Short mmCIF file of C-alpha atoms in Angstrom, two decimals:
data_model
loop_
_atom_site.label_atom_id
_atom_site.label_comp_id
_atom_site.label_asym_id
_atom_site.label_seq_id
_atom_site.Cartn_x
_atom_site.Cartn_y
_atom_site.Cartn_z
CA MET A 14 11.61 -1.04 -19.19
CA CYS A 15 15.32 -1.74 -18.70
CA PHE A 16 17.17 -3.33 -15.80
CA PRO A 17 20.91 -3.38 -16.57
CA GLY A 18 22.79 -6.31 -15.13
CA VAL A 19 19.82 -8.69 -15.14
CA GLY A 20 20.69 -10.33 -18.47
CA VAL A 21 17.17 -11.38 -19.39
CA HIS A 22 17.74 -10.59 -23.07
CA LEU A 23 20.70 -13.01 -23.25
CA HIS A 24 18.62 -15.94 -22.05
CA VAL A 25 15.62 -15.00 -24.19
CA ASN A 26 17.87 -14.67 -27.26
CA LYS A 27 19.34 -18.10 -26.54
CA ALA A 28 15.87 -19.64 -26.23
CA VAL A 29 14.81 -18.07 -29.54
CA ILE A 30 17.95 -19.26 -31.34
CA ASP A 31 17.59 -22.77 -29.85
CA SER A 32 14.05 -22.88 -31.26
CA GLY A 33 15.49 -22.44 -34.76
CA VAL A 34 14.58 -18.75 -35.21
CA SER A 35 17.24 -16.34 -36.44
CA LEU A 36 17.48 -13.06 -34.51
CA SER A 37 17.88 -11.22 -37.82
CA SER A 38 14.56 -12.53 -39.16
CA ARG A 39 11.24 -10.73 -38.91
CA LEU A 40 10.16 -13.16 -36.21
CA GLY A 41 13.43 -12.67 -34.36
CA ASP A 42 12.90 -8.89 -34.37
CA LEU A 43 10.15 -9.42 -31.79
CA THR A 44 12.65 -10.70 -29.21
CA GLY A 45 13.49 -7.24 -27.86
CA HIS A 46 9.85 -6.37 -27.27
CA MET A 47 9.30 -9.76 -25.70
CA CYS A 48 11.97 -9.02 -23.07
CA GLY A 49 10.27 -5.75 -22.18
CA TYR A 50 6.88 -7.41 -21.81
CA LEU A 51 8.34 -10.15 -19.64
CA LEU A 52 9.72 -7.57 -17.23
CA SER A 53 6.38 -5.75 -17.27
CA SER A 54 4.76 -8.77 -15.61
CA LYS A 55 5.89 -7.23 -12.30
CA SER A 56 5.96 -3.62 -11.13
CA ASP A 57 9.18 -1.61 -11.40
CA SER A 58 9.69 -1.66 -7.63
CA THR A 59 9.24 -5.44 -7.50
CA ASN A 60 11.65 -5.97 -10.39
CA LYS A 61 14.21 -3.77 -8.67
CA THR A 62 13.93 -5.71 -5.41
CA TYR A 63 14.22 -9.06 -7.18
CA LYS A 64 17.14 -7.84 -9.27
CA PHE A 65 19.25 -7.04 -6.21
CA GLY A 66 18.18 -10.26 -4.54
CA PHE A 67 19.26 -12.28 -7.57
CA GLN A 68 22.59 -10.44 -7.77
CA ARG A 69 23.35 -11.42 -4.16
CA TRP A 70 22.64 -15.05 -5.09
CA LYS A 71 24.86 -14.72 -8.16
CA VAL A 72 27.82 -13.39 -6.14
CA PHE A 73 27.46 -16.24 -3.64
CA ILE A 74 27.15 -19.13 -6.08
CA ASN A 75 29.77 -17.79 -8.55
CA GLY A 76 32.16 -17.60 -5.62
CA HIS A 77 31.81 -21.37 -5.37
CA GLU A 78 32.32 -21.76 -9.12
CA ARG A 79 28.74 -22.76 -9.84
CA SER A 80 26.15 -21.32 -12.24
CA GLU A 81 23.48 -18.92 -11.02
CA ILE A 82 21.06 -19.74 -13.86
CA PRO A 83 19.82 -22.30 -14.53
CA ALA A 84 20.41 -23.14 -10.89
CA GLN A 85 20.49 -26.54 -9.28
CA PRO A 86 17.80 -26.87 -6.58
CA VAL A 87 20.28 -28.26 -4.08
CA HIS A 88 22.54 -25.23 -4.67
CA VAL A 89 19.62 -22.93 -3.83
CA ALA A 90 18.98 -24.97 -0.69
CA LEU A 91 22.63 -24.58 0.32
CA TYR A 92 22.36 -20.83 -0.26
CA ILE A 93 19.35 -20.60 2.06
CA THR A 94 21.29 -22.61 4.63
CA HIS A 95 24.07 -20.04 4.33
CA LEU A 96 21.57 -17.22 4.90
CA LEU A 97 20.17 -18.91 8.01
CA ASP A 98 23.69 -19.47 9.36
CA SER A 99 24.34 -15.75 8.81
CA GLY A 100 21.30 -14.81 10.93
CA ALA A 101 19.09 -13.68 8.04
CA SER A 102 15.46 -12.91 8.82
CA TYR A 103 12.47 -14.76 7.39
CA SER A 104 11.75 -11.87 5.04
CA SER A 105 15.35 -11.96 3.74
CA VAL A 106 15.08 -15.68 3.04
CA ASN A 107 11.76 -15.16 1.28
CA SER A 108 13.21 -12.33 -0.80
CA ALA A 109 16.11 -14.56 -1.89
CA VAL A 110 13.79 -17.41 -2.87
CA TYR A 111 11.39 -15.20 -4.83
CA SER A 112 14.26 -13.41 -6.57
CA ILE A 113 15.66 -16.70 -7.86
CA LYS A 114 12.17 -17.88 -8.80
CA TRP A 115 11.47 -14.60 -10.69
CA MET A 116 14.67 -14.74 -12.74
CA HIS A 117 14.16 -18.35 -13.78
CA GLU A 118 10.54 -17.78 -14.76
CA ILE A 119 11.16 -14.74 -17.00
CA CYS A 120 14.15 -16.46 -18.61
CA GLY A 121 12.17 -19.60 -19.40
CA TYR A 122 13.94 -22.02 -17.06
CA ALA A 123 12.49 -24.55 -14.63
CA ASP A 124 11.91 -23.07 -11.17
CA PRO A 125 14.47 -24.54 -8.72
CA THR A 126 12.61 -23.13 -5.69
CA GLN A 127 9.86 -25.73 -6.08
CA ASN A 128 12.25 -28.33 -4.70
CA SER A 129 11.25 -29.93 -1.38
CA PHE A 130 14.57 -28.93 0.21
CA VAL A 131 13.92 -25.26 -0.57
CA LYS A 132 10.32 -25.33 0.63
CA SER A 133 11.26 -27.03 3.90
CA LEU A 134 14.05 -24.53 4.53
CA GLN A 135 11.57 -21.68 3.97
CA GLU A 136 9.30 -23.15 6.63
CA SER A 137 12.30 -23.60 8.89
CA ALA A 138 13.21 -19.91 8.46
CA LYS A 139 9.67 -18.96 9.42
CA ARG A 140 9.79 -21.05 12.61
CA LEU A 141 13.32 -20.09 13.64
CA THR A 142 13.44 -16.39 12.80
CA GLY A 143 9.79 -15.34 12.82
CA ARG A 144 8.64 -12.78 15.37
CA PRO A 145 5.13 -12.31 16.74
CA VAL A 146 3.20 -9.64 14.86
CA ARG A 147 2.48 -6.58 16.95
CA ARG A 148 -0.43 -4.88 15.27
CA LYS A 149 -0.98 -1.15 15.49
CA ASP A 150 -3.88 -0.06 17.67
CA PRO A 151 -6.90 1.41 15.87
CA ILE A 152 -8.01 4.93 16.70
CA ASP A 153 -11.66 5.81 17.29
CA SER A 154 -13.98 8.67 16.49
CA HIS A 155 -13.82 10.19 19.98
CA MET A 156 -10.06 10.63 19.64
CA LEU A 157 -10.50 12.35 16.28
CA GLN A 158 -13.15 14.71 17.63
CA ASN A 159 -10.93 15.64 20.58
CA LEU A 160 -8.01 16.21 18.21
CA CYS A 161 -9.99 18.41 15.84
CA ASP A 162 -11.40 20.40 18.76
CA LEU A 163 -7.83 21.31 19.70
CA TYR A 164 -7.32 22.89 16.27
CA SER A 165 -10.82 24.14 15.53
CA ASP A 166 -9.57 27.68 14.85
CA SER A 167 -6.24 26.80 13.25
CA ARG A 168 -5.37 28.14 9.81
CA ASP A 169 -1.93 26.58 9.69
CA VAL A 170 -1.60 24.73 6.36
CA LEU A 171 0.62 22.02 7.87
CA VAL A 172 -1.90 21.28 10.61
CA LEU A 173 -4.84 21.33 8.18
CA ARG A 174 -3.00 19.01 5.79
CA ASN A 175 -2.30 16.49 8.55
CA LEU A 176 -5.86 16.62 9.88
CA ALA A 177 -7.31 16.21 6.39
CA MET A 178 -5.11 13.16 5.80
CA ILE A 179 -6.14 11.67 9.14
CA LEU A 180 -9.90 12.16 8.68
CA ILE A 181 -10.01 11.07 5.04
CA GLY A 182 -7.81 8.07 5.81
CA PHE A 183 -10.12 7.08 8.67
CA ALA A 184 -13.43 7.57 6.86
CA GLY A 185 -12.20 6.13 3.57
CA PHE A 186 -10.23 3.16 4.96
CA LEU A 187 -7.22 4.44 3.01
CA ARG A 188 -3.80 2.85 3.10
CA PHE A 189 -0.92 5.33 3.26
CA ASP A 190 0.17 4.52 -0.29
CA GLU A 191 -3.33 5.33 -1.50
CA SER A 192 -3.64 8.64 0.34
CA SER A 193 -0.11 9.82 -0.50
CA SER A 194 -0.69 9.11 -4.21
CA LEU A 195 -3.93 11.09 -4.43
CA LYS A 196 -3.88 14.05 -6.81
CA CYS A 197 -5.99 17.19 -6.80
CA LYS A 198 -7.97 16.04 -9.84
CA ASP A 199 -8.91 12.83 -7.99
CA PHE A 200 -11.29 14.80 -5.75
CA ILE A 201 -14.77 15.97 -6.74
CA VAL A 202 -16.62 18.05 -4.17
CA GLU A 203 -20.33 17.25 -4.32
CA LYS A 204 -23.02 18.98 -2.28
CA ASN A 205 -23.02 16.51 0.62
CA TYR A 206 -20.01 14.30 0.03
CA LEU A 207 -16.53 13.95 -1.45
CA ARG A 208 -15.98 11.67 -4.43
CA ILE A 209 -12.43 10.30 -4.45
CA SER A 210 -10.97 8.37 -7.37
CA ILE A 211 -8.19 5.95 -6.41
CA GLU A 212 -6.19 5.15 -9.53
CA LYS A 213 -4.27 2.22 -8.08
CA CYS A 214 -4.25 0.47 -4.73
CA LYS A 215 -2.46 -2.51 -3.22
CA ASN A 216 -4.87 -5.13 -4.51
CA ASP A 217 -5.58 -3.40 -7.83
CA GLN A 218 -2.53 -4.56 -9.78
CA TYR A 219 -4.23 -4.07 -13.16
CA ARG A 220 -5.31 -0.46 -12.46
CA GLU A 221 -9.02 -0.99 -12.76
CA GLY A 222 -9.47 1.85 -10.29
CA ASN A 223 -11.71 2.37 -7.29
CA GLU A 224 -13.99 5.13 -6.08
CA VAL A 225 -14.49 6.13 -2.45
CA LEU A 226 -17.20 8.44 -1.17
CA ILE A 227 -16.81 10.45 2.03
CA ALA A 228 -20.06 11.91 3.37
CA LYS A 229 -20.45 15.35 4.92
CA GLY A 230 -20.72 15.33 8.73
CA VAL A 231 -21.75 17.71 11.48
CA THR A 232 -18.86 17.57 13.98
CA SER A 233 -15.46 19.22 14.13
CA ALA A 234 -14.07 15.91 12.83
CA CYS A 235 -15.95 16.09 9.54
CA PRO A 236 -13.54 15.07 6.73
CA TYR A 237 -15.61 16.99 4.16
CA SER A 238 -15.29 20.29 6.02
CA MET A 239 -11.65 19.71 6.96
CA PHE A 240 -10.78 18.98 3.34
CA LEU A 241 -12.34 22.28 2.24
CA ARG A 242 -10.49 24.16 5.00
CA TYR A 243 -7.24 22.60 3.82
CA THR A 244 -7.73 23.29 0.11
CA GLU A 245 -8.82 26.89 0.77
CA GLY A 246 -5.97 27.53 3.20
CA ALA A 247 -3.35 26.03 0.86
CA LYS A 248 -4.95 27.62 -2.25
CA ILE A 249 -5.17 24.26 -4.02
CA ASP A 250 -6.58 24.00 -7.53
CA LEU A 251 -8.61 20.78 -7.61
CA SER A 252 -8.33 20.57 -11.40
CA SER A 253 -4.53 20.29 -11.34
CA ASP A 254 -2.43 17.13 -11.68
CA SER A 255 -0.41 17.86 -8.54
CA PHE A 256 -0.38 15.65 -5.46
CA ILE A 257 -2.95 16.84 -2.94
CA PHE A 258 -0.83 16.06 0.14
CA LYS A 259 2.59 17.54 -0.62
CA PRO A 260 5.49 18.29 1.76
CA SER A 261 5.44 21.71 3.40
CA PHE A 262 7.89 24.28 4.65
CA ARG A 263 7.68 27.10 7.16
CA SER A 264 8.86 30.64 6.43
CA LYS A 265 8.48 33.55 8.85
CA GLY A 266 6.09 31.51 10.96
CA ILE A 267 3.80 30.67 8.02
CA SER A 268 3.63 27.14 6.58
CA LYS A 269 3.13 26.53 2.86
CA LEU A 270 3.17 23.58 0.50
CA ILE A 271 6.25 23.22 -1.68
CA ARG A 272 5.85 24.16 -5.35
CA LYS A 273 7.49 20.98 -6.64
CA ASN A 274 5.02 18.23 -7.48
CA LYS A 275 6.28 15.69 -4.95
CA LYS A 276 4.29 13.28 -2.82
CA LEU A 277 4.66 13.21 0.95
CA SER A 278 7.14 10.59 2.11
CA TYR A 279 6.20 7.80 4.50
CA THR A 280 8.71 9.01 7.10
CA ALA A 281 7.44 12.60 7.07
CA ALA A 282 3.78 11.51 7.14
CA ARG A 283 4.37 9.12 10.02
CA GLN A 284 6.23 11.73 12.05
CA ASN A 285 3.56 14.39 11.53
CA ILE A 286 0.44 12.24 11.87
CA VAL A 287 1.58 10.06 14.76
CA THR A 288 2.72 13.16 16.66
CA LEU A 289 -0.77 14.63 16.33
CA LEU A 290 -2.57 11.41 17.28
CA LYS A 291 -0.35 10.96 20.34
CA LEU A 292 -1.87 14.17 21.75
CA VAL A 293 -5.20 12.37 22.24
CA ALA A 294 -3.97 8.75 22.50
CA PRO A 295 -0.61 8.82 24.30
CA ASN A 296 -0.74 5.20 25.46
CA LEU A 297 -1.64 3.49 22.19
CA ASN A 298 0.71 1.82 19.72
CA ILE A 299 -0.17 4.06 16.78
CA GLY A 300 0.99 4.00 13.19
CA LEU A 301 -0.32 5.19 9.84
CA HIS A 302 -2.33 1.98 9.48
CA SER A 303 -4.24 2.95 12.63
CA LEU A 304 -6.37 5.18 10.39
CA ARG A 305 -7.54 2.36 8.11
CA SER A 306 -7.94 -0.11 10.98
CA GLY A 307 -9.76 2.49 13.08
CA GLY A 308 -12.27 3.24 10.34
CA ALA A 309 -12.83 -0.45 9.69
CA THR A 310 -13.26 -1.05 13.43
CA ALA A 311 -15.98 1.58 13.66
CA ALA A 312 -17.81 0.15 10.66
CA ALA A 313 -17.50 -3.46 11.87
CA ASN A 314 -18.88 -2.54 15.29
CA MET A 315 -21.89 -0.92 13.62
CA SER A 316 -22.74 -4.13 11.73
CA VAL A 317 -22.49 -2.30 8.41
CA ASN A 318 -23.76 -4.20 5.37
CA GLU A 319 -21.13 -6.74 4.28
CA ARG A 320 -21.10 -5.68 0.64
CA CYS A 321 -20.72 -2.01 1.55
CA PHE A 322 -17.98 -2.86 4.03
CA GLN A 323 -15.95 -4.85 1.53
CA ARG A 324 -16.39 -2.39 -1.34
CA HIS A 325 -15.53 0.66 0.75
CA GLY A 326 -12.42 -1.06 2.16
CA ARG A 327 -11.36 -2.36 -1.26
CA TRP A 328 -10.44 -5.79 0.08
CA LYS A 329 -9.33 -8.22 -2.57
CA SER A 330 -11.45 -11.10 -1.29
CA VAL A 331 -14.13 -11.89 1.25
CA SER A 332 -11.68 -14.02 3.24
CA SER A 333 -9.13 -11.21 3.66
CA LYS A 334 -11.89 -8.80 4.67
CA ASN A 335 -13.24 -11.30 7.20
CA VAL A 336 -9.80 -11.74 8.80
CA CYS A 337 -9.52 -7.96 9.18
CA GLN A 338 -13.08 -7.67 10.45
CA ARG A 339 -12.66 -10.40 13.07
CA PHE A 340 -9.54 -8.69 14.39
CA HIS A 341 -11.27 -5.31 14.62
CA ARG A 342 -14.29 -6.70 16.42
CA LYS A 343 -12.04 -8.37 18.97
CA LYS A 344 -9.97 -5.23 19.40
CA VAL A 345 -12.74 -2.77 20.25
CA LYS A 346 -15.90 -3.60 22.19
CA CYS A 347 -19.16 -2.77 20.46
CA GLN A 348 -20.78 0.32 21.95
CA ASN A 349 -24.55 0.42 22.23
CA ASN A 350 -24.69 4.13 21.51
CA CYS A 351 -22.42 4.09 18.45
CA CYS A 352 -25.28 4.86 16.08
CA CYS A 353 -25.91 8.08 17.96
CA ASN A 354 -22.34 9.23 17.35
CA PRO A 355 -22.28 11.73 14.45
CA LEU A 356 -18.93 10.49 13.13
CA HIS A 357 -20.11 6.89 13.16
CA SER A 358 -23.23 7.98 11.27
CA LEU A 359 -20.97 9.80 8.83
CA LEU A 360 -18.97 6.64 8.23
CA SER A 361 -22.12 4.59 7.74
CA LEU A 362 -23.49 7.12 5.27
CA SER A 363 -20.20 7.02 3.34
CA LEU A 364 -20.57 3.28 2.97
CA VAL A 365 -24.21 3.55 1.92
CA LEU A 366 -23.32 6.21 -0.66
CA SER A 367 -20.65 3.90 -1.98
CA ARG A 368 -23.21 1.14 -2.49
CA PHE A 369 -25.75 3.49 -4.11
CA THR A 370 -23.15 4.80 -6.54
CA GLN A 371 -22.34 1.26 -7.58
CA HIS A 372 -25.96 0.80 -8.67
CA GLY A 373 -26.22 4.24 -10.26
CA ALA A 374 -28.59 5.74 -7.69
CA LEU A 375 -26.67 9.00 -7.40
#
């Protein structure tokens, strides 16, 4: 792992030399590997974000003839003051603070962001620049059934791909990053359910993996049946290492998936999926997260077993799951006839299957 311009190796080399170890010795030869492992403590995308954030701090403080590392806490506080004066958002201030913190930690220096000035200015940024969170509205099973009824006879690969993403995302509580990263080999079609292997998700930083089961339903909005329609229509080989939801193109009125093994971008997915959902929910504030929140809403309103709920949703902790669950229960009123709804029963069965698999019953 290499991030030119960061200069981690210079500071690590200095620390090794200061400890009395020669870089030309056998012990000193480990320094290069040590730098790589230090950078591996964060993901590549996080390192890249922090690198640019630290470089902005470096340009600012060097312009005032001061050192960027090791930094003086009061200098960091003055930098945050400069950002606030420039109209920076709370997220920009946070990014600057964490970038400086990251660089000092991997280079072995004391963290200047622990200073009381810095912490107070962070809180100030949150109060002064923070905006109220406008959550996306969850979708419900009736909307999905109405949507699938509109395309019950469609063989268009683009439409089938979008519908498959919607239904699997809803029934599996999938985040967009999880669904877009799924590969063909991650799916196993069983007799009455889909077995989906999720290699890495948001709260699985150490790649322990998760498994989600999607049960077979009886309505037009059955994710099991829609997935088979999509894979048959797109001629997808489920043993391949290609992404299952790839971008598509249209030629002579026929849509096909591109040959290049490329995942669907967030922008393209949002445009396609939100456009479809707006056909049945024109007045809702819908986003890609409406699929996960909608599925969780349906399960919460059915009083699904807590352990099944948390495992199926892959929440990192009980507290985070409870926050989500409380929001969902407030957002949608509990319907007395929800257990009679086939799609709700499908979702419940998916959760039960997930629990049974955990104990080896399947």
